[in-house]
Coordinates of C-alpha atoms in Angstrom, one line a residue:
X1 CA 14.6 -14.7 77.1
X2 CA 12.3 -17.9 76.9
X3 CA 11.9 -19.0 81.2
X4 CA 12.0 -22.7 80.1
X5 CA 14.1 -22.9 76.8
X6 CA 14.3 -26.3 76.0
X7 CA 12.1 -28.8 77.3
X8 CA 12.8 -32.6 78.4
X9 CA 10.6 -35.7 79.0
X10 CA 13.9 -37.6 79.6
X11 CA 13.0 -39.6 76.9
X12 CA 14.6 -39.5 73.3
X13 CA 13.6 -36.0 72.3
X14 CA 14.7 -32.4 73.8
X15 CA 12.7 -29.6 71.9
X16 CA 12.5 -26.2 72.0
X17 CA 9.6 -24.3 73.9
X18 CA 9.3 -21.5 71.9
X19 CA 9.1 -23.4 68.2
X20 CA 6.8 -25.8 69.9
X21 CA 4.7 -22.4 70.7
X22 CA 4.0 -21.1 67.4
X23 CA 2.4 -24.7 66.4
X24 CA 3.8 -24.2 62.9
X25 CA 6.1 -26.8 63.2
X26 CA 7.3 -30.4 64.6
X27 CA 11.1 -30.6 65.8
X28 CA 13.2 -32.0 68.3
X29 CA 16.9 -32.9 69.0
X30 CA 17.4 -36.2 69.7
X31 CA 19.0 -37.6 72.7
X32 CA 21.0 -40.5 73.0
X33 CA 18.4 -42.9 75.0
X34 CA 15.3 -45.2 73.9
X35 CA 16.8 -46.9 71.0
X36 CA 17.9 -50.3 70.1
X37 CA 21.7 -50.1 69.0
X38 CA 24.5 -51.9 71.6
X39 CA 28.0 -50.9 72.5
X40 CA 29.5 -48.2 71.2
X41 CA 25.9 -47.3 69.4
X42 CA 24.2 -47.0 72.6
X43 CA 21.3 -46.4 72.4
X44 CA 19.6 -44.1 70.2
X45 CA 22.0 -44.2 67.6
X46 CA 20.9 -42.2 64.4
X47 CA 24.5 -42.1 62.1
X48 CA 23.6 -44.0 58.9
X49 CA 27.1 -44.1 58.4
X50 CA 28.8 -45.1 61.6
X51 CA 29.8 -49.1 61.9
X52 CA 26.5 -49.6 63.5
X53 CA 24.2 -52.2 61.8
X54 CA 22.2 -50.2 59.4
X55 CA 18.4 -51.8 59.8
X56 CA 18.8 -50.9 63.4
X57 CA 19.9 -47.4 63.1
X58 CA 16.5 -47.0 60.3
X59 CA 14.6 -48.6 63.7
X60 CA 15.9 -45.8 65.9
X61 CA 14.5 -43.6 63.1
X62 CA 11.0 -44.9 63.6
X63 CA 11.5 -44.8 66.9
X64 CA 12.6 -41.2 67.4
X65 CA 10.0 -40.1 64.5
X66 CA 7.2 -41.5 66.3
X67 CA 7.2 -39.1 69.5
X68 CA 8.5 -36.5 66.9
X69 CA 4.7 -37.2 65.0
X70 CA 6.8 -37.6 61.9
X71 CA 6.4 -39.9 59.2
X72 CA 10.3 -41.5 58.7
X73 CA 9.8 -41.4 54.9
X74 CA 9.9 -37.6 55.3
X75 CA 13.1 -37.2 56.5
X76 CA 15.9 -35.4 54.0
X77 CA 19.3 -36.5 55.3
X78 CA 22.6 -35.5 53.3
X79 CA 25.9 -35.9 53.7
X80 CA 27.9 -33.0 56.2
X81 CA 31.3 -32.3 55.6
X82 CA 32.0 -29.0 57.6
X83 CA 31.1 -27.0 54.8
X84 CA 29.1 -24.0 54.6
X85 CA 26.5 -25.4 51.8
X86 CA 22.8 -24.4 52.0
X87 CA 20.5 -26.9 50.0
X88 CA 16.5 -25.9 49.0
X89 CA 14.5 -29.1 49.9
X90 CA 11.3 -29.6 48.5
X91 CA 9.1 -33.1 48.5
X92 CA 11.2 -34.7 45.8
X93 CA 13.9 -35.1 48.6
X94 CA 12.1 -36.9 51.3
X95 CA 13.5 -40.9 51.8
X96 CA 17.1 -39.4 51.0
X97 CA 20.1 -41.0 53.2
X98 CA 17.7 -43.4 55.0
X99 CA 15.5 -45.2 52.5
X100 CA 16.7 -44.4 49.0
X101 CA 20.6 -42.9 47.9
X102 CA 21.4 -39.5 48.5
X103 CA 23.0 -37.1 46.2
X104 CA 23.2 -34.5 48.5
X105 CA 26.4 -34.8 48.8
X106 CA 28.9 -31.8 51.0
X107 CA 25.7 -30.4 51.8
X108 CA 25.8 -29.0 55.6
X109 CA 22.6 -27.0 55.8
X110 CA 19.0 -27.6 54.8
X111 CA 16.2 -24.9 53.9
X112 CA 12.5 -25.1 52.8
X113 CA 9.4 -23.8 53.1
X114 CA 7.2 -26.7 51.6
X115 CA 5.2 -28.5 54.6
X116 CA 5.9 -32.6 55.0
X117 CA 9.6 -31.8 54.4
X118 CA 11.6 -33.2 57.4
X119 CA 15.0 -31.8 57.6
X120 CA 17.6 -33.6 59.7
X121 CA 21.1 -32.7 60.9
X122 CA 23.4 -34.6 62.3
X123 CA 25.8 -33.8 65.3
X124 CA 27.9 -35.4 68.1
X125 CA 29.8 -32.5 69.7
X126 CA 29.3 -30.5 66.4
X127 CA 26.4 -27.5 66.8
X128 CA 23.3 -28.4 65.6
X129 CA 20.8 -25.0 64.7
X130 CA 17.5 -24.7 63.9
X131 CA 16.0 -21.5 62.4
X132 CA 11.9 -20.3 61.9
X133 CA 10.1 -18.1 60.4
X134 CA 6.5 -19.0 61.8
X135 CA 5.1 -15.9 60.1
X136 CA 6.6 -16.6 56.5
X137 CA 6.7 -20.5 57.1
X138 CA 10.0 -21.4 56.5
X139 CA 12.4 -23.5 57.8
X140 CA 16.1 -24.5 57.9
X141 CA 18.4 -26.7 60.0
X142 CA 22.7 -26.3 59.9
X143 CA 25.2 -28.2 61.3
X144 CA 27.9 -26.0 62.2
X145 CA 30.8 -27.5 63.1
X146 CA 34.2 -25.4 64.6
X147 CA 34.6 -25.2 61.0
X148 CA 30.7 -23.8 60.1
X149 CA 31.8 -21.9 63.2
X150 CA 34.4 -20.2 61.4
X151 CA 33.0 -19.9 58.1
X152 CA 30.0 -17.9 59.9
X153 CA 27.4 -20.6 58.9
X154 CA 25.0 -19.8 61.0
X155 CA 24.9 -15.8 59.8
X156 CA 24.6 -16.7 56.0
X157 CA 21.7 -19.1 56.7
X158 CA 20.3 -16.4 58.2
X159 CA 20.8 -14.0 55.7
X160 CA 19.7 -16.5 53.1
X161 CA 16.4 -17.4 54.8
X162 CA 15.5 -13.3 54.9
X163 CA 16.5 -12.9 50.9
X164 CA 15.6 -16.0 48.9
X165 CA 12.3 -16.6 51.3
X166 CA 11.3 -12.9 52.4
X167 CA 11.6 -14.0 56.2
X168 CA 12.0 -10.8 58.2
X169 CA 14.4 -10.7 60.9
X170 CA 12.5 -9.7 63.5
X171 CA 10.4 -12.8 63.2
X172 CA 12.9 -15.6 63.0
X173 CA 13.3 -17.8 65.7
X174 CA 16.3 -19.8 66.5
X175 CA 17.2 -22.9 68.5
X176 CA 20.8 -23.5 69.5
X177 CA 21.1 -27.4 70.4
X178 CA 23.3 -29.0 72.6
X179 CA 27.0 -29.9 71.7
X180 CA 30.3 -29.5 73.2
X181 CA 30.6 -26.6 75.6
X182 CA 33.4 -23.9 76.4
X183 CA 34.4 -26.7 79.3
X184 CA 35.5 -29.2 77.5
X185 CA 35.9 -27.7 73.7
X186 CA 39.8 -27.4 73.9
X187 CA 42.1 -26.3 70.8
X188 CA 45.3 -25.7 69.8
X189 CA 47.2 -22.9 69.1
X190 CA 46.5 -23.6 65.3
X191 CA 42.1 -23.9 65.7
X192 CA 42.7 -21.1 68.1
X193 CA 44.1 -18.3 65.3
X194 CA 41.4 -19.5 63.0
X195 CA 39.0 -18.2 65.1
X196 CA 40.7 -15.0 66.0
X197 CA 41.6 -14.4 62.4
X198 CA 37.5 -14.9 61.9
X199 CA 36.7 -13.3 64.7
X200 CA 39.3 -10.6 66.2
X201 CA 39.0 -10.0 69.6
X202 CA 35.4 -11.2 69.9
X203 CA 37.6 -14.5 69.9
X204 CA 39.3 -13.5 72.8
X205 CA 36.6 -12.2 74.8
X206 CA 35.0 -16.1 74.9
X207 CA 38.1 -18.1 75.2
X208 CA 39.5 -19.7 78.1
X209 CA 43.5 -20.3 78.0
X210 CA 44.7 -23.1 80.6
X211 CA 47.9 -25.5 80.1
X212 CA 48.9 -24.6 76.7
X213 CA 45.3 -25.1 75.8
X214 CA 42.0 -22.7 74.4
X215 CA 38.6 -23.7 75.3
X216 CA 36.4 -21.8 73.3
X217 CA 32.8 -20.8 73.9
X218 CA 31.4 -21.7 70.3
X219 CA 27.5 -20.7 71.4
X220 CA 28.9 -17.3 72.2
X221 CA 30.1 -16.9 68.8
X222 CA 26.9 -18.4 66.8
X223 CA 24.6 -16.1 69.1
X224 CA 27.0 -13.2 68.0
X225 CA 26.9 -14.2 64.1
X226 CA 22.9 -14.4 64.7
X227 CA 22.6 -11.1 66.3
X228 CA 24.5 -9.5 63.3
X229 CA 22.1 -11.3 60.8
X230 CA 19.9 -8.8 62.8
X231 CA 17.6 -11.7 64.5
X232 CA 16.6 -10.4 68.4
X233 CA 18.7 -12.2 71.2
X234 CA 15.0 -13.1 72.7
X235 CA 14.4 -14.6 69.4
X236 CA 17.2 -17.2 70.3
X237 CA 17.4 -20.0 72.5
X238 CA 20.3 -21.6 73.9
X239 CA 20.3 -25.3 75.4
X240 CA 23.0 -25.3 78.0
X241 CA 23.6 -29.1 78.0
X242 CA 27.0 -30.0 76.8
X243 CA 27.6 -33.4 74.7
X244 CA 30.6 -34.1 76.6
X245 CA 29.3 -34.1 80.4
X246 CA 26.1 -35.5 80.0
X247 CA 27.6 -38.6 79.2
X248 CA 24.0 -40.7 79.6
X249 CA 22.7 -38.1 77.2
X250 CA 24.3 -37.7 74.5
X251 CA 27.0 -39.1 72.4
X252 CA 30.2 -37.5 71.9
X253 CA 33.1 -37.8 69.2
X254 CA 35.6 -36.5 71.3
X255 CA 34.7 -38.5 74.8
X256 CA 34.7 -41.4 72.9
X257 CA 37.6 -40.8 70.6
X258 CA 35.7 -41.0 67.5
X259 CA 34.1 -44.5 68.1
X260 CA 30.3 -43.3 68.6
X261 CA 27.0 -42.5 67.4
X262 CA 25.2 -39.5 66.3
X263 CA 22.3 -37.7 67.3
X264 CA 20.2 -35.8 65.2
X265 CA 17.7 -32.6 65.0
X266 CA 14.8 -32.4 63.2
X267 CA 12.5 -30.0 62.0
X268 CA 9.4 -30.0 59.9
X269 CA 7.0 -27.9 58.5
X270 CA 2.9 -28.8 59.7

């Protein structure tokens, strides 16, 4: 295990001590402060397609990219549906969702190994994952939802990374981001059996039943799907900052009931 995991300048970017080690790579999860957006937006608002006004949310970009060292126009962003989809980007995609029309369309994960490629994920309770390779220089970021959760999105990008790029398992690094934690991550009966029926008693062990309700450790469970991809639990580092709590932080959907902004992670090849 990393000592320091994540690190913080409480500005608008949290990052992730051991990418920020190999010096392969410029990343970061963004928080919600240091940006320009008002009201429900607050501050640091990076959702292209929340109601927020749109020139402002591509000034938060330039804002975030700057301490990131990224240039904006690299930025891939496409459009997540809590799917399982795993796109190849290459240079061809850069501008996509912020500057130009996207047609990546249903596409929840992103995967390259060309440098200048920024990928970007979105989340606001959601999981947002970053995965490394510093050795074979490859690079992906998913958004894995309850739903990725489920469908084990995490593990196939994984799996993906070591077969269609040669990454070697022993080498990847991984970077859990913050979201909505086992505190406040409650489920019906319904959400409940689909992770049980994905998960058998693995579901149980990291569930919490209180009132009628399950709160469900989803970190737990994308560590576990990681570990089976065959990736070393040192390899992986967890931020233990949830979405909901840290209310100056970060945005969340479900604190908010729906009416809020999104932050994003980012990672790019040097």
């Amino acid at each position: 295990m990393h000592k320091q995991e994540f690190s913080f300048d409480g500005g608008r970017v949290l990052s992730c001590s051991a990418f920020s080690a190999t010096g392969v790579v410029r990343h970061g999860f963004s928080t919600r402060i240091g940006g320009v957006s008002t009201g429900a937006f607050f501050s640091l608002n990076l959702g292209m397609h929340t109601a927020d006004d749109a020139e402002g949310v591509q000034h938060n970009f330039s804002l975030f990219c700057r301490d990131l060292a990224i240039d904006p126009a690299h930025l891939v962003l496409s459009e997540q549906v809590h799917e399982t989809v795993l796109y190849k980007a290459g240079r061809s995609d850069c501008g996509k969702g912020l500057y130009k029309e996207t047609d990546l369309n249903g596409v929840d994960g992103l995967i390259t190994d060309e440098p200048g490629v920024a990928l970007a994920t979105f989340y606001a309770d959601c999981t947002p994952i970053l995965l490394l390779d510093p050795k074979r220089r490859v690079i992906a970021s998913v958004h894995s939802g309850w739903r990725g959760t489920v469908q084990k999105f995490a593990r196939k990008a994984a799996f993906f990374m070591q077969k269609e790029y040669g990454a070697k398992r022993e080498d990847i690094l991984v970077a859990i981001g913050p979201s909505i934690k086992a505190c406040h991550f409650e489920v019906d009966e319904e959400v409940y059996l689909d992770f049980a029926a994905a998960f058998g008693t693995r579901a149980e062990r990291v569930t919490r039943f209180k009132d009628g309700k399950y709160y469900v450790d989803t970190d737990a469970l994308n560590l576990g799907l990681l570990q089976e991809a065959g990736i070393p639990r040192e390899n992986i580092s967890v931020c233990s900052l949830c979405s909901y709590c840290e209310e100056d932080l970060f945005f969340s959907h479900r604190r908010s009931g729906g009416n809020t902004g999104r932050m994003c992670a980012v990672i790019e090849l040097t």
